[in-house]
Coordinates of C-alpha atoms and ligand atoms in Angstrom, one line a residue:
M1 CA -45.0 43.7 -83.8
S2 CA -41.8 42.0 -83.2
A3 CA -38.5 44.0 -83.2
H4 CA -38.3 43.2 -86.9
G5 CA -41.8 44.6 -87.6
T6 CA -43.4 41.2 -88.5
P7 CA -46.7 40.7 -86.7
I8 CA -46.9 37.7 -84.3
P9 CA -50.4 36.2 -84.5
M10 CA -51.4 34.3 -81.4
Q11 CA -54.3 32.5 -79.8
S12 CA -55.3 31.2 -76.4
L13 CA -57.5 28.2 -75.6
A14 CA -59.6 27.1 -72.7
A15 CA -57.6 24.7 -70.6
G16 CA -56.5 25.0 -67.0
P17 CA -56.7 25.0 -64.2
L18 CA -53.9 27.6 -63.7
T19 CA -51.7 26.7 -60.7
G20 CA -48.4 27.6 -59.2
T21 CA -46.3 30.7 -58.7
A22 CA -46.1 33.6 -61.2
D23 CA -42.9 35.6 -60.9
V24 CA -43.8 38.7 -62.9
P25 CA -41.1 41.2 -64.0
G26 CA -40.1 44.5 -62.4
D27 CA -42.3 47.5 -62.3
K28 CA -42.1 49.5 -65.6
S29 CA -42.7 52.9 -64.0
I30 CA -40.1 52.4 -61.4
S31 CA -37.6 50.9 -63.8
H32 CA -37.8 54.0 -66.1
R33 CA -37.4 56.3 -63.2
S34 CA -34.4 54.5 -61.7
L35 CA -32.5 54.8 -65.0
I36 CA -33.4 58.5 -65.4
L37 CA -32.7 59.6 -61.8
G38 CA -29.5 57.4 -61.8
A39 CA -28.4 59.3 -64.9
R40 CA -29.0 62.6 -63.2
S41 CA -27.1 61.8 -59.9
I42 CA -23.4 61.9 -59.4
G43 CA -21.9 58.5 -59.0
E44 CA -23.1 54.9 -59.5
T45 CA -26.7 53.9 -59.0
R46 CA -27.4 50.1 -59.0
S47 CA -30.8 48.7 -59.8
S48 CA -31.8 45.1 -59.5
G49 CA -35.1 43.6 -60.6
L50 CA -35.3 46.1 -63.4
L51 CA -37.8 45.3 -66.1
E52 CA -36.0 44.4 -69.2
G53 CA -38.9 45.1 -71.5
Q54 CA -38.3 47.0 -74.7
D55 CA -39.7 50.3 -73.2
V56 CA -37.2 50.3 -70.5
L57 CA -34.3 49.2 -72.7
D58 CA -35.1 52.2 -75.0
T59 CA -34.9 54.5 -71.9
A60 CA -31.5 52.9 -71.0
K61 CA -30.3 53.6 -74.5
A62 CA -31.5 57.2 -74.3
M63 CA -29.7 57.8 -71.0
R64 CA -26.5 56.7 -72.8
A65 CA -27.2 59.1 -75.6
F66 CA -27.4 62.0 -73.0
G67 CA -24.0 61.0 -71.6
A68 CA -24.7 58.6 -68.7
E69 CA -22.9 55.3 -68.5
V70 CA -25.5 52.5 -68.4
E71 CA -24.4 48.9 -68.2
K72 CA -25.8 45.6 -67.0
R73 CA -23.4 43.4 -65.0
G74 CA -24.7 40.1 -63.8
D75 CA -28.3 40.8 -62.7
T76 CA -27.6 44.4 -61.8
W77 CA -27.9 47.6 -63.9
H78 CA -25.2 50.1 -63.2
V79 CA -25.8 53.8 -64.1
N80 CA -23.1 56.3 -63.7
G81 CA -24.8 59.7 -63.8
V82 CA -23.8 63.1 -64.9
G83 CA -25.7 65.3 -62.4
V84 CA -29.0 67.2 -62.5
G85 CA -27.8 69.7 -65.1
G86 CA -25.1 67.5 -66.8
F87 CA -26.9 66.0 -69.8
A88 CA -24.9 66.1 -73.0
E89 CA -26.5 66.9 -76.3
P90 CA -27.4 63.6 -78.1
E91 CA -25.8 63.1 -81.5
Q92 CA -28.7 61.1 -82.9
V93 CA -32.5 61.1 -82.7
I94 CA -33.8 59.6 -79.5
D95 CA -36.1 56.7 -80.4
C96 CA -38.4 55.8 -77.4
G97 CA -40.1 53.0 -79.3
N98 CA -43.6 52.4 -77.9
S99 CA -43.1 54.2 -74.6
G100 CA -45.1 57.3 -73.6
T101 CA -43.5 57.2 -70.1
G102 CA -40.0 57.0 -71.6
V103 CA -40.4 59.9 -74.0
R104 CA -42.4 62.2 -71.7
L105 CA -40.1 61.7 -68.7
I106 CA -37.0 62.2 -70.8
M107 CA -38.3 65.3 -72.4
G108 CA -38.9 66.7 -68.9
A109 CA -35.4 65.6 -67.8
M110 CA -33.6 67.4 -70.6
A111 CA -35.9 70.5 -70.9
T112 CA -34.0 72.7 -68.4
T113 CA -30.5 72.0 -69.8
P114 CA -29.3 74.1 -72.8
I115 CA -29.2 71.2 -75.3
T116 CA -31.4 70.2 -78.2
A117 CA -32.8 66.7 -78.7
T118 CA -35.2 65.2 -81.2
F119 CA -37.5 62.4 -80.2
T120 CA -39.4 59.8 -82.1
G121 CA -41.2 56.5 -81.6
D122 CA -43.2 53.8 -83.2
A123 CA -46.5 54.2 -85.1
S124 CA -48.4 54.1 -81.8
L125 CA -46.2 56.6 -79.9
N126 CA -46.1 59.0 -82.8
K127 CA -49.9 59.3 -82.7
R128 CA -50.0 60.2 -79.0
P129 CA -50.4 63.8 -77.6
M130 CA -47.2 65.5 -76.4
A131 CA -48.5 69.0 -75.8
R132 CA -49.6 67.9 -72.3
V133 CA -45.9 67.8 -71.6
T134 CA -44.5 70.5 -73.8
D135 CA -47.0 73.1 -72.5
P136 CA -45.6 73.0 -69.0
L137 CA -42.1 72.6 -70.2
A138 CA -42.5 75.9 -72.2
L139 CA -43.1 77.6 -68.8
F140 CA -39.6 76.7 -67.8
G141 CA -38.4 78.3 -71.0
A142 CA -38.0 75.2 -73.2
Q143 CA -39.2 75.2 -76.8
A144 CA -40.8 72.4 -78.7
V145 CA -41.3 71.9 -82.5
G146 CA -43.2 68.8 -83.5
R147 CA -45.8 67.5 -86.0
E148 CA -49.3 68.8 -86.3
G149 CA -51.3 68.3 -83.0
G150 CA -48.1 68.1 -80.9
R151 CA -47.1 64.7 -82.2
L152 CA -43.6 63.1 -82.5
P153 CA -41.1 63.4 -84.1
M154 CA -40.5 66.5 -82.0
T155 CA -37.4 68.6 -81.1
I156 CA -37.0 70.1 -77.7
V157 CA -34.6 73.0 -77.2
G158 CA -33.8 73.1 -73.5
A159 CA -34.0 76.3 -71.5
R160 CA -30.7 78.1 -71.0
D161 CA -31.9 80.0 -67.9
P162 CA -34.8 77.9 -66.6
L163 CA -37.5 79.4 -64.4
P164 CA -39.2 77.5 -61.6
V165 CA -42.8 76.6 -62.5
R166 CA -46.1 76.3 -60.6
Y167 CA -48.4 74.0 -62.7
A168 CA -51.8 72.5 -62.2
T169 CA -52.0 69.4 -64.4
P170 CA -55.2 69.6 -66.6
V171 CA -55.4 65.8 -67.0
P172 CA -54.7 63.1 -64.3
S173 CA -51.3 62.0 -65.5
A174 CA -48.2 60.8 -63.6
Q175 CA -46.2 61.3 -66.8
V176 CA -47.0 65.0 -66.9
K177 CA -46.4 65.4 -63.2
S178 CA -43.1 63.6 -63.5
A179 CA -42.0 65.5 -66.5
V180 CA -42.5 68.8 -64.6
L181 CA -40.7 67.5 -61.5
L182 CA -37.8 66.2 -63.6
A183 CA -37.5 69.6 -65.4
G184 CA -37.8 71.4 -62.0
L185 CA -34.7 69.5 -60.8
N186 CA -32.5 71.8 -62.8
A187 CA -34.5 75.0 -62.2
P188 CA -33.6 77.3 -59.3
G189 CA -36.1 77.7 -56.5
E190 CA -39.3 75.7 -56.0
T191 CA -41.2 73.9 -58.7
V192 CA -44.8 73.1 -57.8
V193 CA -47.2 70.6 -59.4
I194 CA -50.8 70.5 -58.3
E195 CA -52.9 67.5 -59.2
R196 CA -56.6 67.3 -58.6
E197 CA -56.6 63.5 -58.5
A198 CA -53.6 61.6 -57.0
T199 CA -51.7 59.7 -59.7
R200 CA -48.8 57.2 -59.1
D201 CA -46.2 58.8 -56.9
H202 CA -43.1 56.8 -57.8
S203 CA -41.3 60.0 -58.9
E204 CA -41.9 61.8 -55.6
R205 CA -40.8 58.7 -53.6
M206 CA -37.7 58.1 -55.7
L207 CA -36.7 61.8 -55.8
T208 CA -36.8 61.8 -52.1
G209 CA -34.7 58.6 -52.0
F210 CA -32.1 60.3 -54.2
G211 CA -31.9 63.2 -51.7
A212 CA -34.1 65.8 -53.3
T213 CA -36.5 67.7 -51.1
V214 CA -40.1 67.0 -52.2
V215 CA -43.0 68.0 -50.0
T216 CA -46.5 66.7 -50.7
E217 CA -49.6 68.4 -49.2
E218 CA -53.2 67.4 -49.5
T219 CA -55.2 70.7 -50.0
E220 CA -58.6 71.7 -51.2
E221 CA -57.0 72.3 -54.7
G222 CA -55.8 68.6 -54.6
R223 CA -52.3 67.2 -54.1
V224 CA -49.7 69.9 -54.0
I225 CA -46.1 68.7 -54.7
T226 CA -43.2 71.1 -54.1
L227 CA -39.7 70.2 -55.3
T228 CA -36.7 72.3 -54.3
G229 CA -34.6 72.7 -57.5
Q230 CA -30.9 72.1 -58.1
P231 CA -30.2 69.5 -55.5
E232 CA -27.2 67.1 -55.8
L233 CA -28.8 63.7 -56.3
K234 CA -27.0 60.9 -54.5
P235 CA -26.7 57.5 -56.2
Q236 CA -28.9 54.8 -54.8
V237 CA -29.2 51.0 -54.6
I238 CA -32.7 50.2 -55.9
V239 CA -34.6 47.0 -55.7
V240 CA -37.4 47.4 -58.2
P241 CA -40.6 45.8 -56.9
R242 CA -42.6 43.6 -59.3
D243 CA -45.2 45.3 -61.5
P244 CA -48.8 45.2 -60.3
S245 CA -49.9 46.0 -63.8
S246 CA -48.2 42.9 -65.1
A247 CA -49.5 40.9 -62.0
A248 CA -53.0 41.8 -63.2
F249 CA -52.8 39.3 -66.1
P250 CA -52.1 36.1 -64.2
V251 CA -54.4 37.3 -61.4
C252 CA -57.3 37.9 -63.7
A253 CA -56.6 34.7 -65.7
A254 CA -56.8 32.7 -62.4
L255 CA -60.1 34.3 -61.4
I256 CA -61.8 33.3 -64.6
T257 CA -60.2 29.9 -65.2
E258 CA -61.9 27.0 -63.5
G259 CA -60.0 25.3 -60.6
S260 CA -57.1 27.9 -60.6
D261 CA -55.0 28.8 -57.6
V262 CA -52.1 31.1 -58.4
L263 CA -49.6 32.9 -56.2
V264 CA -48.1 36.1 -57.5
P265 CA -45.3 37.1 -55.0
N266 CA -43.7 40.4 -54.2
I267 CA -46.1 42.8 -55.9
G268 CA -45.8 46.5 -55.4
L269 CA -49.1 47.7 -53.8
N270 CA -48.5 51.4 -53.8
P271 CA -52.1 52.8 -53.2
T272 CA -51.7 54.9 -56.3
R273 CA -51.4 51.7 -58.3
A274 CA -53.5 49.0 -56.6
G275 CA -57.1 50.0 -57.6
L276 CA -57.7 47.0 -59.7
F277 CA -57.2 44.6 -56.8
F278 CA -59.8 46.3 -54.6
T279 CA -62.2 46.5 -57.6
L280 CA -61.8 42.7 -58.1
Q281 CA -62.5 42.1 -54.4
E282 CA -65.7 44.2 -54.7
M283 CA -66.7 42.0 -57.7
G284 CA -66.4 39.0 -55.4
A285 CA -63.0 37.7 -56.5
D286 CA -61.2 35.3 -54.3
L287 CA -58.1 37.4 -54.1
T288 CA -56.0 37.8 -50.9
F289 CA -52.9 39.9 -50.0
E290 CA -50.5 37.6 -48.1
N291 CA -47.4 38.7 -46.1
P292 CA -47.8 42.5 -46.5
R293 CA -44.5 44.3 -46.0
E294 CA -42.4 47.3 -47.2
E295 CA -39.5 47.1 -49.7
G296 CA -37.5 49.9 -51.0
G297 CA -40.0 52.5 -49.8
E298 CA -42.9 50.8 -51.6
P299 CA -45.6 48.6 -49.9
V300 CA -45.5 45.0 -51.3
A301 CA -47.4 41.8 -50.7
D302 CA -47.9 38.3 -52.2
L303 CA -51.2 38.1 -54.2
R304 CA -53.2 34.9 -54.2
A305 CA -55.9 34.5 -56.8
R306 CA -58.3 31.6 -57.0
F307 CA -61.0 30.7 -59.5
S308 CA -64.0 32.8 -58.7
P309 CA -67.2 31.5 -60.3
D310 CA -69.6 34.0 -58.8
L311 CA -68.2 37.4 -59.9
K312 CA -70.7 40.3 -60.0
G313 CA -70.6 43.4 -62.2
I314 CA -70.1 46.6 -60.3
E315 CA -69.9 50.4 -60.6
V316 CA -66.1 51.2 -60.6
P317 CA -65.8 54.6 -58.8
A318 CA -64.5 57.3 -61.2
E319 CA -62.1 58.6 -58.5
R320 CA -60.3 55.2 -58.5
A321 CA -59.5 55.5 -62.2
A322 CA -56.0 56.9 -61.8
S323 CA -54.9 54.1 -59.5
M324 CA -55.9 51.4 -62.1
I325 CA -55.7 53.3 -65.3
D326 CA -53.6 50.6 -67.1
E327 CA -55.8 47.8 -65.8
Y328 CA -59.2 48.6 -67.4
P329 CA -58.5 46.4 -70.5
V330 CA -58.0 43.3 -68.4
L331 CA -60.8 44.3 -66.0
S332 CA -63.2 44.5 -68.9
V333 CA -62.3 40.8 -69.6
V334 CA -63.0 39.8 -66.0
A335 CA -66.3 41.8 -66.3
S336 CA -67.3 39.7 -69.3
F337 CA -67.3 36.6 -67.1
A338 CA -69.2 38.3 -64.2
E339 CA -73.0 38.4 -63.8
G340 CA -74.4 41.8 -64.6
K341 CA -73.1 45.1 -65.8
T342 CA -69.7 46.7 -64.9
H343 CA -69.8 50.4 -65.5
M344 CA -66.5 52.3 -65.7
P345 CA -66.9 56.1 -65.7
G346 CA -64.2 58.8 -65.7
V347 CA -61.8 57.1 -68.0
K348 CA -61.3 59.5 -70.9
E349 CA -57.5 59.0 -70.6
L350 CA -57.9 55.4 -71.9
R351 CA -58.5 57.0 -75.3
V352 CA -54.9 58.3 -75.5
K353 CA -52.9 55.3 -74.3
E354 CA -50.8 53.0 -76.6
S355 CA -54.1 52.7 -78.4
D356 CA -57.6 54.0 -77.8
R357 CA -58.2 51.3 -75.2
I358 CA -62.0 51.7 -74.9
D359 CA -62.4 51.3 -78.7
A360 CA -59.8 48.5 -78.9
M361 CA -61.4 46.5 -76.1
A362 CA -65.0 47.2 -77.0
T363 CA -64.5 46.1 -80.6
G364 CA -62.7 42.9 -79.6
L365 CA -65.1 42.0 -76.8
R366 CA -68.1 42.5 -79.1
A367 CA -66.5 40.3 -81.7
N368 CA -66.2 37.6 -79.1
G369 CA -69.8 37.8 -78.0
V370 CA -69.8 40.4 -75.2
E371 CA -72.1 43.4 -75.3
V372 CA -70.4 46.8 -74.6
D373 CA -71.7 50.3 -74.4
E374 CA -69.4 53.3 -74.6
G375 CA -69.2 57.1 -74.4
E376 CA -66.3 59.5 -74.7
D377 CA -65.2 58.9 -71.0
W378 CA -67.1 55.8 -69.9
W379 CA -67.9 52.3 -70.9
T380 CA -70.1 49.5 -69.7
V381 CA -69.5 45.7 -70.1
H382 CA -72.5 43.5 -69.9
G383 CA -71.2 40.4 -68.2
R384 CA -72.4 37.0 -69.4
G385 CA -71.4 34.9 -66.4
H386 CA -68.9 32.1 -66.2
G387 CA -69.1 29.5 -68.9
N388 CA -71.1 31.7 -71.1
V389 CA -68.7 33.8 -73.1
P390 CA -68.4 32.5 -76.7
G391 CA -65.0 33.8 -78.0
G392 CA -64.0 32.5 -81.4
A393 CA -63.0 35.8 -83.0
E394 CA -59.8 37.6 -84.0
T395 CA -58.9 40.8 -82.2
A396 CA -56.6 43.6 -83.1
S397 CA -53.9 44.6 -80.6
H398 CA -53.2 48.1 -82.2
L399 CA -49.5 47.9 -81.2
D400 CA -50.7 47.8 -77.6
H401 CA -49.2 45.2 -75.2
R402 CA -52.1 45.4 -72.7
I403 CA -54.7 44.9 -75.4
A404 CA -52.9 41.8 -76.7
M405 CA -52.5 40.3 -73.2
S406 CA -56.0 41.0 -72.2
F407 CA -57.5 39.1 -75.1
L408 CA -55.1 36.2 -74.6
V409 CA -56.3 36.1 -71.0
M410 CA -59.9 36.1 -72.2
G411 CA -59.4 33.1 -74.5
L412 CA -58.4 31.0 -71.5
A413 CA -62.1 30.9 -70.4
T414 CA -64.2 31.3 -73.6
T415 CA -65.9 28.5 -75.3
D416 CA -63.8 29.0 -78.5
P417 CA -60.3 30.3 -78.8
V418 CA -59.6 34.0 -79.0
R419 CA -57.0 35.2 -81.5
V420 CA -54.8 38.3 -81.4
D421 CA -53.5 39.6 -84.7
D422 CA -50.1 40.6 -83.2
G423 CA -48.7 39.6 -79.8
G424 CA -45.3 41.2 -80.6
P425 CA -46.0 44.4 -78.5
I426 CA -46.2 42.2 -75.3
A427 CA -42.4 42.4 -75.2
T428 CA -42.5 46.1 -74.4
S429 CA -43.7 45.4 -70.8
F430 CA -43.9 41.7 -70.1
P431 CA -41.3 39.8 -72.2
I432 CA -41.8 36.6 -70.3
F433 CA -45.6 36.6 -70.6
E434 CA -45.9 33.5 -72.8
P435 CA -43.6 31.1 -70.8
L436 CA -44.9 32.4 -67.5
M437 CA -48.6 31.8 -68.5
S438 CA -47.7 28.4 -70.0
G439 CA -45.9 27.5 -66.8
L440 CA -49.2 28.0 -64.9
G441 CA -51.0 25.7 -67.3
A442 CA -52.4 28.2 -69.9
V443 CA -52.5 27.3 -73.5
I444 CA -51.2 30.2 -75.6
E445 CA -50.0 29.5 -79.1
R446 CA -48.3 31.4 -81.9
L447 CA -50.1 30.8 -85.1
Ligands
S3P1 C1 -47.2 56.0 -66.1 C2 -48.3 56.8 -66.0 C3 -49.6 56.4 -66.7 C4 -49.6 55.0 -67.2 C5 -48.3 54.6 -67.8 C6 -47.2 54.7 -66.9 C7 -45.9 56.4 -65.4 O1 -49.7 57.3 -67.8 O2 -50.7 54.8 -68.0 O3 -48.4 53.2 -68.2 O4 -45.0 55.6 -65.3 O5 -45.9 57.6 -65.0 P1 -50.4 58.7 -67.7 O6 -49.4 59.6 -67.0 O7 -50.6 59.1 -69.2 O8 -51.7 58.5 -67.0

């Protein structure tokens, strides 16, 4: 939905080729973290390249409510922080909009300070599970009271005398890991998170950059991350790399649209995020990494994607799921244009994202002529091959930006247009999606 709640129906049409350069916005995960860690350091953190999507703007607003000064001057965001234990009690309810990352990380960040805060979100966020975060926060001494099933709105009473925590995450989730680490910042001693599967490590990298001591060890139990509590975080100058999860859309669009050749410069290629690109290469995509380099502690490269008429369906390894968890919707679109089946196991987490992404994509793909099988934690797309995907149906975005963008990418290469009931949620993560795609030659229309 738009900010006013009015749906924005859209459709995309076969046109192309897509050509030129796609300058996608800053990384959403890193943008949230730069505001939250900036707010918990003493002094002024400056971030450039920050994603100005609604999710991140909601986190900026929340940081103000907890007492930090957050202001954009020119192209730079300035955050004057209050220290690891310096959050003030907000006067109003904190509305995190559509953002699971925002609400879960902020709950962690306030849980070890003796203040009370109430959180809410939109209809999508208020359906999502929060116990995965409030369970470990209770071990620090924080209390949570929410709706049935651990849903928002929810009030967190921060611990007065927090204890350090040792916690093995029961689901592969960087949000859970980060919430525990952000809570551990204001607990004495060492807070330890153990994750069986490596999830995105932006929090660990950025905490280290801000001067905290974070040690990561690979053990038989999995990845063991140890944070030493109560450091003084030092403000940083952060250049946010561009978002690989946003890059996925023009990249996948180029692969399926005849004659395309698109350059997507400066993309963060942290190995805990880049699984989609290796998967596409295994499918036979003409996708290359040019000019690999390191920026701001994160590996980056320029991606070049060209039309790839001979894509093949593959088995996507379950152990790769965490490194491409947000990219399965658009991968399923590419898989529709491949020859043969693409099987995607180990993806139960897709059912608790902004929407149930297996259900949302399977329903829309079927409506547009693609066969899909699904189980609780897997799905299989039966590819029809290039030039053979009918399209022609309306799909529901379920307040989920990535579902909306995936179906708009699909319609660029189907025989008939693909419609999306509401493209409004795209603004949460990729506010320039429409002009950027149109600039490459895509035909995406508001209805
Ligand atoms: C994110 C972690 C992932 C991802 C989300 C961003 C983060 O969620 O889906 O878009 O910034 O930590 P989970 O932690 O639920 O896997």
